mmCIF file of C-alpha atoms and ligand atoms in Angstrom:
data_model
loop_
_atom_site.group_PDB
_atom_site.id
_atom_site.type_symbol
_atom_site.label_atom_id
_atom_site.label_comp_id
_atom_site.label_asym_id
_atom_site.label_seq_id
_atom_site.Cartn_x
_atom_site.Cartn_y
_atom_site.Cartn_z
ATOM 1 C CA UNK A 1 105.765 125.210 162.040
ATOM 2 C CA UNK A 2 103.353 127.921 162.801
ATOM 3 C CA UNK A 3 104.501 131.439 163.605
ATOM 4 C CA UNK A 4 103.701 130.992 167.285
ATOM 5 C CA UNK A 5 105.809 127.841 167.476
ATOM 6 C CA UNK A 6 108.738 129.546 165.637
ATOM 7 C CA UNK A 7 108.451 132.576 168.106
ATOM 8 C CA UNK A 8 108.586 130.033 170.889
ATOM 9 C CA UNK A 9 111.717 128.479 169.709
ATOM 10 C CA UNK A 10 113.461 131.882 169.364
ATOM 11 C CA UNK A 11 112.239 132.756 172.937
ATOM 12 C CA UNK A 12 113.782 129.466 174.083
ATOM 13 C CA UNK A 13 117.052 130.426 172.501
ATOM 14 C CA UNK A 14 116.933 127.890 169.736
ATOM 15 C CA UNK A 15 118.512 128.419 166.309
ATOM 16 C CA UNK A 16 116.090 129.007 163.415
ATOM 17 C CA UNK A 17 116.680 127.429 159.935
ATOM 18 C CA UNK A 18 115.811 128.793 156.409
ATOM 19 C CA UNK A 19 112.210 127.664 156.343
ATOM 20 C CA UNK A 20 111.421 129.046 159.764
ATOM 21 C CA UNK A 21 113.245 132.435 159.097
ATOM 22 C CA UNK A 22 111.268 132.854 155.848
ATOM 23 C CA UNK A 23 107.970 132.057 157.536
ATOM 24 C CA UNK A 24 108.677 134.737 160.178
ATOM 25 C CA UNK A 25 110.029 137.224 157.758
ATOM 26 C CA UNK A 26 106.833 136.905 155.578
ATOM 27 C CA UNK A 27 104.100 136.013 158.068
ATOM 28 C CA UNK A 28 104.924 137.664 161.568
ATOM 29 C CA UNK A 29 103.673 141.052 162.341
ATOM 30 C CA UNK A 30 106.183 143.767 162.430
ATOM 31 C CA UNK A 31 105.475 144.199 166.215
ATOM 32 C CA UNK A 32 106.277 140.581 166.807
ATOM 33 C CA UNK A 33 109.388 140.604 164.706
ATOM 34 C CA UNK A 34 110.562 143.687 166.783
ATOM 35 C CA UNK A 35 109.724 142.060 170.020
ATOM 36 C CA UNK A 36 111.794 138.833 169.270
ATOM 37 C CA UNK A 37 114.660 140.844 167.867
ATOM 38 C CA UNK A 38 114.619 143.067 170.881
ATOM 39 C CA UNK A 39 114.565 140.104 173.268
ATOM 40 C CA UNK A 40 117.635 138.578 171.460
ATOM 41 C CA UNK A 41 119.446 141.882 171.545
ATOM 42 C CA UNK A 42 118.800 142.303 175.187
ATOM 43 C CA UNK A 43 120.078 138.700 175.989
ATOM 44 C CA UNK A 44 123.411 139.608 174.170
ATOM 45 C CA UNK A 45 123.628 143.174 175.588
ATOM 46 C CA UNK A 46 121.801 143.244 178.837
ATOM 47 C CA UNK A 47 123.248 146.475 180.176
ATOM 48 C CA UNK A 48 121.331 148.849 177.774
ATOM 49 C CA UNK A 49 124.457 150.117 176.332
ATOM 50 C CA UNK A 50 124.349 151.417 172.696
ATOM 51 C CA UNK A 51 127.659 151.962 171.096
ATOM 52 C CA UNK A 52 128.972 154.079 168.227
ATOM 53 C CA UNK A 53 132.195 154.853 166.693
ATOM 54 C CA UNK A 54 133.846 158.198 165.588
ATOM 55 C CA UNK A 55 135.511 157.481 162.181
ATOM 56 C CA UNK A 56 135.578 158.912 158.741
ATOM 57 C CA UNK A 57 134.323 157.296 155.564
ATOM 58 C CA UNK A 58 136.897 158.193 152.885
ATOM 59 C CA UNK A 59 136.645 157.127 149.273
ATOM 60 C CA UNK A 60 140.022 157.393 147.935
ATOM 61 C CA UNK A 61 139.049 157.056 144.289
ATOM 62 C CA UNK A 62 135.762 157.140 142.371
ATOM 63 C CA UNK A 63 137.232 155.588 139.139
ATOM 64 C CA UNK A 64 135.931 152.077 138.844
ATOM 65 C CA UNK A 65 136.061 149.303 136.238
ATOM 66 C CA UNK A 66 133.363 147.133 137.923
ATOM 67 C CA UNK A 67 130.429 149.337 136.930
ATOM 68 C CA UNK A 68 127.807 147.878 139.096
ATOM 69 C CA UNK A 69 124.434 148.978 137.843
ATOM 70 C CA UNK A 70 123.191 150.018 141.351
ATOM 71 C CA UNK A 71 126.214 152.380 141.913
ATOM 72 C CA UNK A 72 125.762 156.231 141.405
ATOM 73 C CA UNK A 73 129.290 156.804 142.884
ATOM 74 C CA UNK A 74 131.669 155.549 140.264
ATOM 75 C CA UNK A 75 133.079 157.241 137.193
ATOM 76 C CA UNK A 76 134.564 155.210 134.307
ATOM 77 C CA UNK A 77 138.300 155.214 133.533
ATOM 78 C CA UNK A 78 139.152 158.468 131.704
ATOM 79 C CA UNK A 79 136.164 160.423 133.002
ATOM 80 C CA UNK A 80 136.952 164.013 133.638
ATOM 81 C CA UNK A 81 135.071 163.546 137.035
ATOM 82 C CA UNK A 82 137.352 160.790 138.154
ATOM 83 C CA UNK A 83 139.749 161.477 141.069
ATOM 84 C CA UNK A 84 142.318 159.850 143.228
ATOM 85 C CA UNK A 85 142.994 161.605 146.626
ATOM 86 C CA UNK A 86 146.549 162.610 147.425
ATOM 87 C CA UNK A 87 148.426 161.370 150.577
ATOM 88 C CA UNK A 88 148.247 164.902 151.873
ATOM 89 C CA UNK A 89 144.572 165.205 151.459
ATOM 90 C CA UNK A 90 144.064 161.965 153.339
ATOM 91 C CA UNK A 91 146.428 163.076 156.076
ATOM 92 C CA UNK A 92 144.336 166.369 156.459
ATOM 93 C CA UNK A 93 141.142 164.258 156.744
ATOM 94 C CA UNK A 94 142.823 162.151 159.495
ATOM 95 C CA UNK A 95 143.847 165.343 161.272
ATOM 96 C CA UNK A 96 140.321 166.523 161.198
ATOM 97 C CA UNK A 97 138.977 163.177 162.346
ATOM 98 C CA UNK A 98 141.419 163.103 165.293
ATOM 99 C CA UNK A 99 140.229 166.709 166.277
ATOM 100 C CA UNK A 100 136.669 165.377 166.940
ATOM 101 C CA UNK A 101 137.822 162.321 168.736
ATOM 102 C CA UNK A 102 137.959 159.975 165.859
ATOM 103 C CA UNK A 103 139.929 156.827 165.924
ATOM 104 C CA UNK A 104 139.948 155.275 162.411
ATOM 105 C CA UNK A 105 139.398 155.686 158.780
ATOM 106 C CA UNK A 106 137.077 153.578 156.824
ATOM 107 C CA UNK A 107 138.791 153.625 153.564
ATOM 108 C CA UNK A 108 137.112 152.285 150.424
ATOM 109 C CA UNK A 109 137.055 153.208 146.792
ATOM 110 C CA UNK A 110 136.525 152.175 143.187
ATOM 111 C CA UNK A 111 138.528 149.553 141.320
ATOM 112 C CA UNK A 112 140.950 151.873 139.667
ATOM 113 C CA UNK A 113 143.508 150.191 137.345
ATOM 114 C CA UNK A 114 145.722 153.069 137.612
ATOM 115 C CA UNK A 115 146.311 152.744 141.413
ATOM 116 C CA UNK A 116 148.586 149.709 142.086
ATOM 117 C CA UNK A 117 149.076 147.597 145.320
ATOM 118 C CA UNK A 118 152.231 149.503 146.178
ATOM 119 C CA UNK A 119 150.303 152.761 146.301
ATOM 120 C CA UNK A 120 148.168 151.261 149.075
ATOM 121 C CA UNK A 121 151.121 149.841 150.859
ATOM 122 C CA UNK A 122 152.973 153.213 150.787
ATOM 123 C CA UNK A 123 149.750 155.047 151.953
ATOM 124 C CA UNK A 124 149.198 152.638 154.765
ATOM 125 C CA UNK A 125 152.877 152.870 155.968
ATOM 126 C CA UNK A 126 152.826 156.689 155.685
ATOM 127 C CA UNK A 127 149.634 156.815 157.798
ATOM 128 C CA UNK A 128 150.960 154.492 160.419
ATOM 129 C CA UNK A 129 154.197 156.478 160.635
ATOM 130 C CA UNK A 130 152.499 159.724 161.246
ATOM 131 C CA UNK A 131 149.551 158.293 163.300
ATOM 132 C CA UNK A 132 150.776 155.170 164.977
ATOM 133 C CA UNK A 133 147.583 154.623 167.116
ATOM 134 C CA UNK A 134 145.100 155.520 164.296
ATOM 135 C CA UNK A 135 143.331 152.461 162.711
ATOM 136 C CA UNK A 136 142.768 151.555 159.174
ATOM 137 C CA UNK A 137 139.554 149.745 158.427
ATOM 138 C CA UNK A 138 140.077 149.357 154.724
ATOM 139 C CA UNK A 139 139.417 147.733 151.430
ATOM 140 C CA UNK A 140 136.236 145.584 151.042
ATOM 141 C CA UNK A 141 136.640 142.098 149.641
ATOM 142 C CA UNK A 142 135.932 143.205 146.007
ATOM 143 C CA UNK A 143 138.705 145.741 146.212
ATOM 144 C CA UNK A 144 141.087 143.092 147.625
ATOM 145 C CA UNK A 145 140.125 140.837 144.725
ATOM 146 C CA UNK A 146 140.784 143.739 142.186
ATOM 147 C CA UNK A 147 144.211 144.199 143.795
ATOM 148 C CA UNK A 148 144.942 140.559 143.559
ATOM 149 C CA UNK A 149 143.980 140.622 139.751
ATOM 150 C CA UNK A 150 145.927 143.825 139.124
ATOM 151 C CA UNK A 151 149.067 142.570 140.965
ATOM 152 C CA UNK A 152 148.612 138.938 139.729
ATOM 153 C CA UNK A 153 149.139 137.794 143.345
ATOM 154 C CA UNK A 154 146.906 135.490 145.296
ATOM 155 C CA UNK A 155 144.364 136.989 147.806
ATOM 156 C CA UNK A 156 146.123 135.640 150.987
ATOM 157 C CA UNK A 157 149.391 137.281 149.859
ATOM 158 C CA UNK A 158 147.732 140.648 148.937
ATOM 159 C CA UNK A 159 146.202 140.553 152.382
ATOM 160 C CA UNK A 160 149.434 139.820 154.074
ATOM 161 C CA UNK A 161 151.153 142.657 152.270
ATOM 162 C CA UNK A 162 148.387 145.094 153.261
ATOM 163 C CA UNK A 163 148.465 143.834 156.867
ATOM 164 C CA UNK A 164 152.251 144.277 156.904
ATOM 165 C CA UNK A 165 151.843 147.887 155.688
ATOM 166 C CA UNK A 166 149.267 148.700 158.449
ATOM 167 C CA UNK A 167 145.824 147.190 157.572
ATOM 168 C CA UNK A 168 143.826 146.717 160.829
ATOM 169 C CA UNK A 169 140.501 145.331 159.767
ATOM 170 C CA UNK A 170 138.354 144.782 156.566
ATOM 171 C CA UNK A 171 134.988 146.393 156.053
ATOM 172 C CA UNK A 172 132.142 144.158 154.793
ATOM 173 C CA UNK A 173 131.242 146.257 151.654
ATOM 174 C CA UNK A 174 130.451 144.824 148.320
ATOM 175 C CA UNK A 175 128.525 141.832 149.747
ATOM 176 C CA UNK A 176 125.129 143.329 148.392
ATOM 177 C CA UNK A 177 123.288 139.861 148.251
ATOM 178 C CA UNK A 178 125.451 136.798 148.389
ATOM 179 C CA UNK A 179 123.492 134.819 145.801
ATOM 180 C CA UNK A 180 125.041 134.698 142.245
ATOM 181 C CA UNK A 181 121.745 134.937 140.346
ATOM 182 C CA UNK A 182 121.218 138.412 142.099
ATOM 183 C CA UNK A 183 124.879 139.422 141.535
ATOM 184 C CA UNK A 184 124.593 138.737 137.847
ATOM 185 C CA UNK A 185 121.449 140.925 137.522
ATOM 186 C CA UNK A 186 123.391 143.718 139.393
ATOM 187 C CA UNK A 187 126.417 143.334 137.241
ATOM 188 C CA UNK A 188 128.490 142.779 140.261
ATOM 189 C CA UNK A 189 129.428 139.096 139.830
ATOM 190 C CA UNK A 190 132.416 140.104 137.936
ATOM 191 C CA UNK A 191 133.898 142.010 140.925
ATOM 192 C CA UNK A 192 133.244 139.051 143.236
ATOM 193 C CA UNK A 193 131.052 136.075 143.202
ATOM 194 C CA UNK A 194 129.295 135.179 146.503
ATOM 195 C CA UNK A 195 132.041 132.547 147.189
ATOM 196 C CA UNK A 196 134.876 135.050 146.308
ATOM 197 C CA UNK A 197 133.467 137.617 148.800
ATOM 198 C CA UNK A 198 133.159 135.050 151.551
ATOM 199 C CA UNK A 199 136.668 133.589 150.658
ATOM 200 C CA UNK A 200 138.400 136.859 151.079
ATOM 201 C CA UNK A 201 136.710 137.206 154.453
ATOM 202 C CA UNK A 202 137.674 133.719 155.437
ATOM 203 C CA UNK A 203 141.350 134.453 154.461
ATOM 204 C CA UNK A 204 141.241 137.676 156.452
ATOM 205 C CA UNK A 205 139.851 135.854 159.557
ATOM 206 C CA UNK A 206 142.554 133.339 159.357
ATOM 207 C CA UNK A 207 145.096 136.004 158.999
ATOM 208 C CA UNK A 208 143.899 137.382 162.343
ATOM 209 C CA UNK A 209 141.792 140.248 161.165
ATOM 210 C CA UNK A 210 138.347 141.068 162.229
ATOM 211 C CA UNK A 211 135.858 142.192 159.645
ATOM 212 C CA UNK A 212 132.217 143.393 159.249
ATOM 213 C CA UNK A 213 129.390 141.969 157.101
ATOM 214 C CA UNK A 214 126.896 143.866 155.172
ATOM 215 C CA UNK A 215 123.762 143.393 153.116
ATOM 216 C CA UNK A 216 122.330 145.797 150.399
ATOM 217 C CA UNK A 217 118.843 144.776 149.908
ATOM 218 C CA UNK A 218 115.875 146.085 147.896
ATOM 219 C CA UNK A 219 117.034 145.645 144.276
ATOM 220 C CA UNK A 220 116.031 142.525 142.491
ATOM 221 C CA UNK A 221 116.369 139.824 145.213
ATOM 222 C CA UNK A 222 113.507 137.684 146.597
ATOM 223 C CA UNK A 223 112.807 137.250 150.330
ATOM 224 C CA UNK A 224 114.371 133.763 150.071
ATOM 225 C CA UNK A 225 117.536 135.283 148.746
ATOM 226 C CA UNK A 226 117.749 137.752 151.569
ATOM 227 C CA UNK A 227 117.476 134.811 154.006
ATOM 228 C CA UNK A 228 120.049 132.835 152.090
ATOM 229 C CA UNK A 229 122.439 135.868 152.276
ATOM 230 C CA UNK A 230 122.042 135.771 156.146
ATOM 231 C CA UNK A 231 122.587 132.054 156.198
ATOM 232 C CA UNK A 232 125.735 132.278 154.302
ATOM 233 C CA UNK A 233 127.124 134.770 156.708
ATOM 234 C CA UNK A 234 126.181 132.657 159.584
ATOM 235 C CA UNK A 235 127.830 129.681 158.314
ATOM 236 C CA UNK A 236 131.103 131.517 157.821
ATOM 237 C CA UNK A 237 130.679 133.099 161.297
ATOM 238 C CA UNK A 238 130.274 129.441 162.735
ATOM 239 C CA UNK A 239 133.435 128.534 160.871
ATOM 240 C CA UNK A 240 135.769 131.515 161.770
ATOM 241 C CA UNK A 241 134.023 133.742 164.317
ATOM 242 C CA UNK A 242 135.794 136.655 162.576
ATOM 243 C CA UNK A 243 132.810 138.981 162.031
ATOM 244 C CA UNK A 244 132.369 141.838 164.589
ATOM 245 C CA UNK A 245 129.082 143.214 163.204
ATOM 246 C CA UNK A 246 126.391 143.105 160.596
ATOM 247 C CA UNK A 247 125.039 146.154 158.807
ATOM 248 C CA UNK A 248 121.944 146.116 156.403
ATOM 249 C CA UNK A 249 121.100 149.073 154.146
ATOM 250 C CA UNK A 250 118.507 149.624 151.637
ATOM 251 C CA UNK A 251 119.414 150.197 147.951
ATOM 252 C CA UNK A 252 119.452 153.927 146.971
ATOM 253 C CA UNK A 253 118.217 154.235 143.433
ATOM 254 C CA UNK A 254 118.685 157.850 142.490
ATOM 255 C CA UNK A 255 121.133 158.484 139.571
ATOM 256 C CA UNK A 256 121.702 154.786 139.194
ATOM 257 C CA UNK A 257 121.539 152.664 135.899
ATOM 258 C CA UNK A 258 119.213 150.168 137.616
ATOM 259 C CA UNK A 259 116.813 152.808 138.966
ATOM 260 C CA UNK A 260 113.691 151.635 140.765
ATOM 261 C CA UNK A 261 112.246 152.687 144.093
ATOM 262 C CA UNK A 262 113.650 152.551 147.664
ATOM 263 C CA UNK A 263 112.572 149.951 150.191
ATOM 264 C CA UNK A 264 110.303 151.486 152.981
ATOM 265 C CA UNK A 265 111.279 152.021 156.595
ATOM 266 C CA UNK A 266 109.076 149.125 157.678
ATOM 267 C CA UNK A 267 110.933 146.815 155.290
ATOM 268 C CA UNK A 268 114.165 147.995 156.781
ATOM 269 C CA UNK A 269 112.979 147.403 160.368
ATOM 270 C CA UNK A 270 111.717 143.831 159.460
ATOM 271 C CA UNK A 271 114.933 143.019 157.688
ATOM 272 C CA UNK A 272 116.961 144.178 160.629
ATOM 273 C CA UNK A 273 114.828 142.184 162.921
ATOM 274 C CA UNK A 274 115.105 138.956 161.010
ATOM 275 C CA UNK A 275 118.830 139.576 160.651
ATOM 276 C CA UNK A 276 119.110 139.739 164.368
ATOM 277 C CA UNK A 277 117.082 136.347 164.729
ATOM 278 C CA UNK A 278 119.117 134.456 161.930
ATOM 279 C CA UNK A 279 122.494 135.866 162.899
ATOM 280 C CA UNK A 280 122.546 134.316 166.336
ATOM 281 C CA UNK A 281 126.345 134.116 166.228
ATOM 282 C CA UNK A 282 126.909 137.956 165.586
ATOM 283 C CA UNK A 283 127.246 140.010 168.617
ATOM 284 C CA UNK A 284 126.618 143.337 167.002
ATOM 285 C CA UNK A 285 123.992 144.678 164.498
ATOM 286 C CA UNK A 286 124.317 148.358 163.462
ATOM 287 C CA UNK A 287 121.515 150.798 162.855
ATOM 288 C CA UNK A 288 121.882 152.192 159.210
ATOM 289 C CA UNK A 289 120.761 155.756 159.994
ATOM 290 C CA UNK A 290 122.704 156.896 156.883
ATOM 291 C CA UNK A 291 120.324 155.394 154.555
ATOM 292 C CA UNK A 292 117.163 155.462 156.870
ATOM 293 C CA UNK A 293 117.592 158.787 158.629
ATOM 294 C CA UNK A 294 117.812 159.532 162.325
ATOM 295 C CA UNK A 295 114.315 158.643 163.275
ATOM 296 C CA UNK A 296 114.370 155.155 161.740
ATOM 297 C CA UNK A 297 117.891 154.725 163.016
ATOM 298 C CA UNK A 298 116.606 155.328 166.497
ATOM 299 C CA UNK A 299 113.749 152.916 166.105
ATOM 300 C CA UNK A 300 116.299 150.297 164.939
ATOM 301 C CA UNK A 301 117.404 150.064 168.575
ATOM 302 C CA UNK A 302 113.927 148.425 169.258
ATOM 303 C CA UNK A 303 114.319 146.077 166.307
ATOM 304 C CA UNK A 304 117.618 144.273 167.118
ATOM 305 C CA UNK A 305 120.323 146.892 166.696
ATOM 306 C CA UNK A 306 122.758 147.652 169.551
ATOM 307 C CA UNK A 307 124.974 150.012 167.776
ATOM 308 C CA UNK A 308 124.492 153.343 165.874
ATOM 309 C CA UNK A 309 127.333 152.724 163.560
ATOM 310 C CA UNK A 310 129.607 155.665 162.820
ATOM 311 C CA UNK A 311 129.466 159.395 163.645
ATOM 312 C CA UNK A 312 130.091 160.049 159.988
ATOM 313 C CA UNK A 313 132.238 163.066 159.059
ATOM 314 C CA UNK A 314 132.190 162.262 155.356
ATOM 315 C CA UNK A 315 130.097 160.223 153.064
ATOM 316 C CA UNK A 316 130.136 159.948 149.242
ATOM 317 C CA UNK A 317 128.640 156.809 148.037
ATOM 318 C CA UNK A 318 125.116 156.927 149.567
ATOM 319 C CA UNK A 319 124.937 160.606 148.841
ATOM 320 C CA UNK A 320 125.714 160.191 145.169
ATOM 321 C CA UNK A 321 122.502 158.046 145.047
ATOM 322 C CA UNK A 322 120.253 160.549 146.735
ATOM 323 C CA UNK A 323 120.486 160.088 150.478
ATOM 324 C CA UNK A 324 122.244 162.528 152.691
ATOM 325 C CA UNK A 325 121.543 162.339 156.323
ATOM 326 C CA UNK A 326 123.948 163.812 158.770
ATOM 327 C CA UNK A 327 124.271 163.257 162.477
ATOM 328 C CA UNK A 328 127.298 164.390 164.586
ATOM 329 C CA UNK A 329 128.155 162.840 168.029
ATOM 330 C CA UNK A 330 125.765 165.247 169.827
ATOM 331 C CA UNK A 331 122.765 164.117 167.590
ATOM 332 C CA UNK A 332 123.712 160.388 167.776
ATOM 333 C CA UNK A 333 123.899 160.475 171.537
ATOM 334 C CA UNK A 334 120.623 162.357 171.793
ATOM 335 C CA UNK A 335 119.096 159.708 169.676
ATOM 336 C CA UNK A 336 120.528 156.962 171.799
ATOM 337 C CA UNK A 337 119.618 158.384 175.264
ATOM 338 C CA UNK A 338 116.095 159.535 174.217
ATOM 339 C CA UNK A 339 115.433 155.856 173.328
ATOM 340 C CA UNK A 340 116.323 154.955 176.848
ATOM 341 C CA UNK A 341 119.829 153.599 176.334
ATOM 342 C CA UNK A 342 123.348 154.487 177.636
ATOM 343 C CA UNK A 343 125.644 155.904 174.903
ATOM 344 C CA UNK A 344 129.225 154.658 174.771
ATOM 345 C CA UNK A 345 132.069 155.246 172.263
ATOM 346 C CA UNK A 346 133.846 152.212 170.854
ATOM 347 C CA UNK A 347 136.645 151.049 168.486
ATOM 348 C CA UNK A 348 136.196 148.593 165.568
ATOM 349 C CA UNK A 349 136.616 145.633 168.025
ATOM 350 C CA UNK A 350 133.614 147.015 170.067
ATOM 351 C CA UNK A 351 135.862 147.811 172.974
ATOM 352 C CA UNK A 352 134.413 150.598 174.978
ATOM 353 C CA UNK A 353 136.640 153.890 174.658
ATOM 354 C CA UNK A 354 134.423 155.954 176.963
ATOM 355 C CA UNK A 355 131.413 158.167 177.104
ATOM 356 C CA UNK A 356 130.553 160.879 174.545
ATOM 357 C CA UNK A 357 133.627 162.919 173.775
ATOM 358 C CA UNK A 358 131.682 166.142 173.549
ATOM 359 C CA UNK A 359 131.065 165.903 177.270
ATOM 360 C CA UNK A 360 134.854 165.615 178.072
ATOM 361 C CA UNK A 361 136.138 168.338 175.888
ATOM 362 C CA UNK A 362 135.084 170.893 173.405
ATOM 363 C CA UNK A 363 134.797 169.448 169.904
ATOM 364 C CA UNK A 364 133.499 171.273 166.778
ATOM 365 C CA UNK A 365 129.868 170.374 165.747
ATOM 366 C CA UNK A 366 129.872 168.713 162.330
ATOM 367 C CA UNK A 367 126.498 169.795 160.835
ATOM 368 C CA UNK A 368 127.282 168.994 157.278
ATOM 369 C CA UNK A 369 128.965 165.874 155.773
ATOM 370 C CA UNK A 370 132.199 166.493 153.945
ATOM 371 C CA UNK A 371 133.024 165.101 150.575
ATOM 372 C CA UNK A 372 136.076 163.366 149.414
ATOM 373 C CA UNK A 373 136.842 166.088 146.758
ATOM 374 C CA UNK A 374 135.052 169.328 146.040
ATOM 375 C CA UNK A 375 133.173 169.006 142.738
ATOM 376 C CA UNK A 376 135.332 170.374 139.910
ATOM 377 C CA UNK A 377 138.698 169.717 141.822
ATOM 378 C CA UNK A 378 140.600 167.863 139.220
ATOM 379 C CA UNK A 379 144.024 167.808 140.796
ATOM 380 C CA UNK A 380 146.197 164.857 140.072
ATOM 381 C CA UNK A 381 148.335 164.168 143.296
ATOM 382 C CA UNK A 382 152.041 164.616 142.833
ATOM 383 C CA UNK A 383 152.938 161.192 144.223
ATOM 384 C CA UNK A 384 150.548 159.401 141.799
ATOM 385 C CA UNK A 385 153.029 160.056 139.060
ATOM 386 C CA UNK A 386 155.502 157.798 140.687
ATOM 387 C CA UNK A 387 153.206 154.629 140.184
ATOM 388 C CA UNK A 388 152.646 152.782 137.004
ATOM 389 C CA UNK A 389 149.273 153.295 135.324
ATOM 390 C CA UNK A 390 147.495 150.657 133.430
ATOM 391 C CA UNK A 391 144.890 152.450 131.361
ATOM 392 C CA UNK A 392 145.673 154.571 128.293
ATOM 393 C CA UNK A 393 144.159 157.689 130.048
ATOM 394 C CA UNK A 394 146.164 157.013 133.186
ATOM 395 C CA UNK A 395 149.334 156.752 131.240
ATOM 396 C CA UNK A 396 148.655 160.006 129.406
ATOM 397 C CA UNK A 397 147.903 161.978 132.542
ATOM 398 C CA UNK A 398 151.075 160.774 134.110
ATOM 399 C CA UNK A 399 153.415 161.722 131.310
HETATM 400 S S1 SF4 B 1 129.715 149.634 143.982
HETATM 401 FE FE1 SF4 B 1 131.986 149.818 144.128
HETATM 402 S S2 SF4 B 1 132.744 148.208 142.762
HETATM 403 FE FE2 SF4 B 1 130.629 148.737 142.099
HETATM 404 S S3 SF4 B 1 130.770 150.405 140.560
HETATM 405 FE FE3 SF4 B 1 130.494 151.279 142.602
HETATM 406 S S4 SF4 B 1 132.531 151.740 143.263
HETATM 407 FE FE4 SF4 B 1 132.731 150.219 141.659
#
């Protein structure tokens, strides 16, 4: 099919296949891709509403045995820079989040062999006891797999235990590109193969949880593999309908073992647009302003995105690799409204909670992103000593 014929089928509301998606991705002008993606976005979201959520991205530990070569965030077991947050530190972060109108924690971290499943269960229960309405969007599929291996329990049982303790939804991190050739080259096939990642999401959806899906592009994958990634997500969404949203971000190369260069803004907009066209069964696509900056984030709203993601109060992972964009609610709303949309606050299920909170009451401006831990803060939380460590260094520090 020619580009014009494929564009015609998109306009007619027909599903596109792998060959057509690749043809468009490679051959269509950026203007045409944006026009088509905007058309599909407008069909799904005719009211010109663009949503965002106020939550906090907390990385509870940076110690990780997975050692993905694209990651600048992790520290190996025994590193003096390794940390695990204490329950009290996490409670303080929740208090700060609630103070600015936040409704959930996005809680993700490294695969730390010295933090067992019971630690997570106790943490989740403690959070729910103190903050019953506060939501836990926590533990990406590779973390769930890590806990399954560590506890020698099957993934569905680990998920059940976490849900019982208070898990509300699962973030789509760790997907990178769901093609095993790519995962091997990124040294991340050990933490989860493509099938394993999708399987955790399948189990989570069957258990009644909603989840998101992500894609980290711009490392070693081909255009075909980017499309294959999208098609694998679309197939699972056809099967379960459990994904609420899709988020694409570009690989951030600074301080990583893999190194290389970062994909351009045009590559991001084209990738976002093709995702909107392929993922015809996803309602929501987020703009990744955290990796692209506010201006490209705003432009994303013309390339298929209908959501500005999170008003981020804290970020550690992307910042470790060199990107540190910060927008508080005032800035996010300004970007949405200046692009001609109506800004609305939402929760993880994309239910509208209201208009901008800063117009309802006074909230502190957040002009700098917080970090999980101040550099050089090497405290070992008191309660961590109650849990068994697996590594030699973990056992030593808990003696
Ligand atoms: S990306 Fe996640 S799993 Fe991989 S090394 Fe970093 S923290 Fe560990």
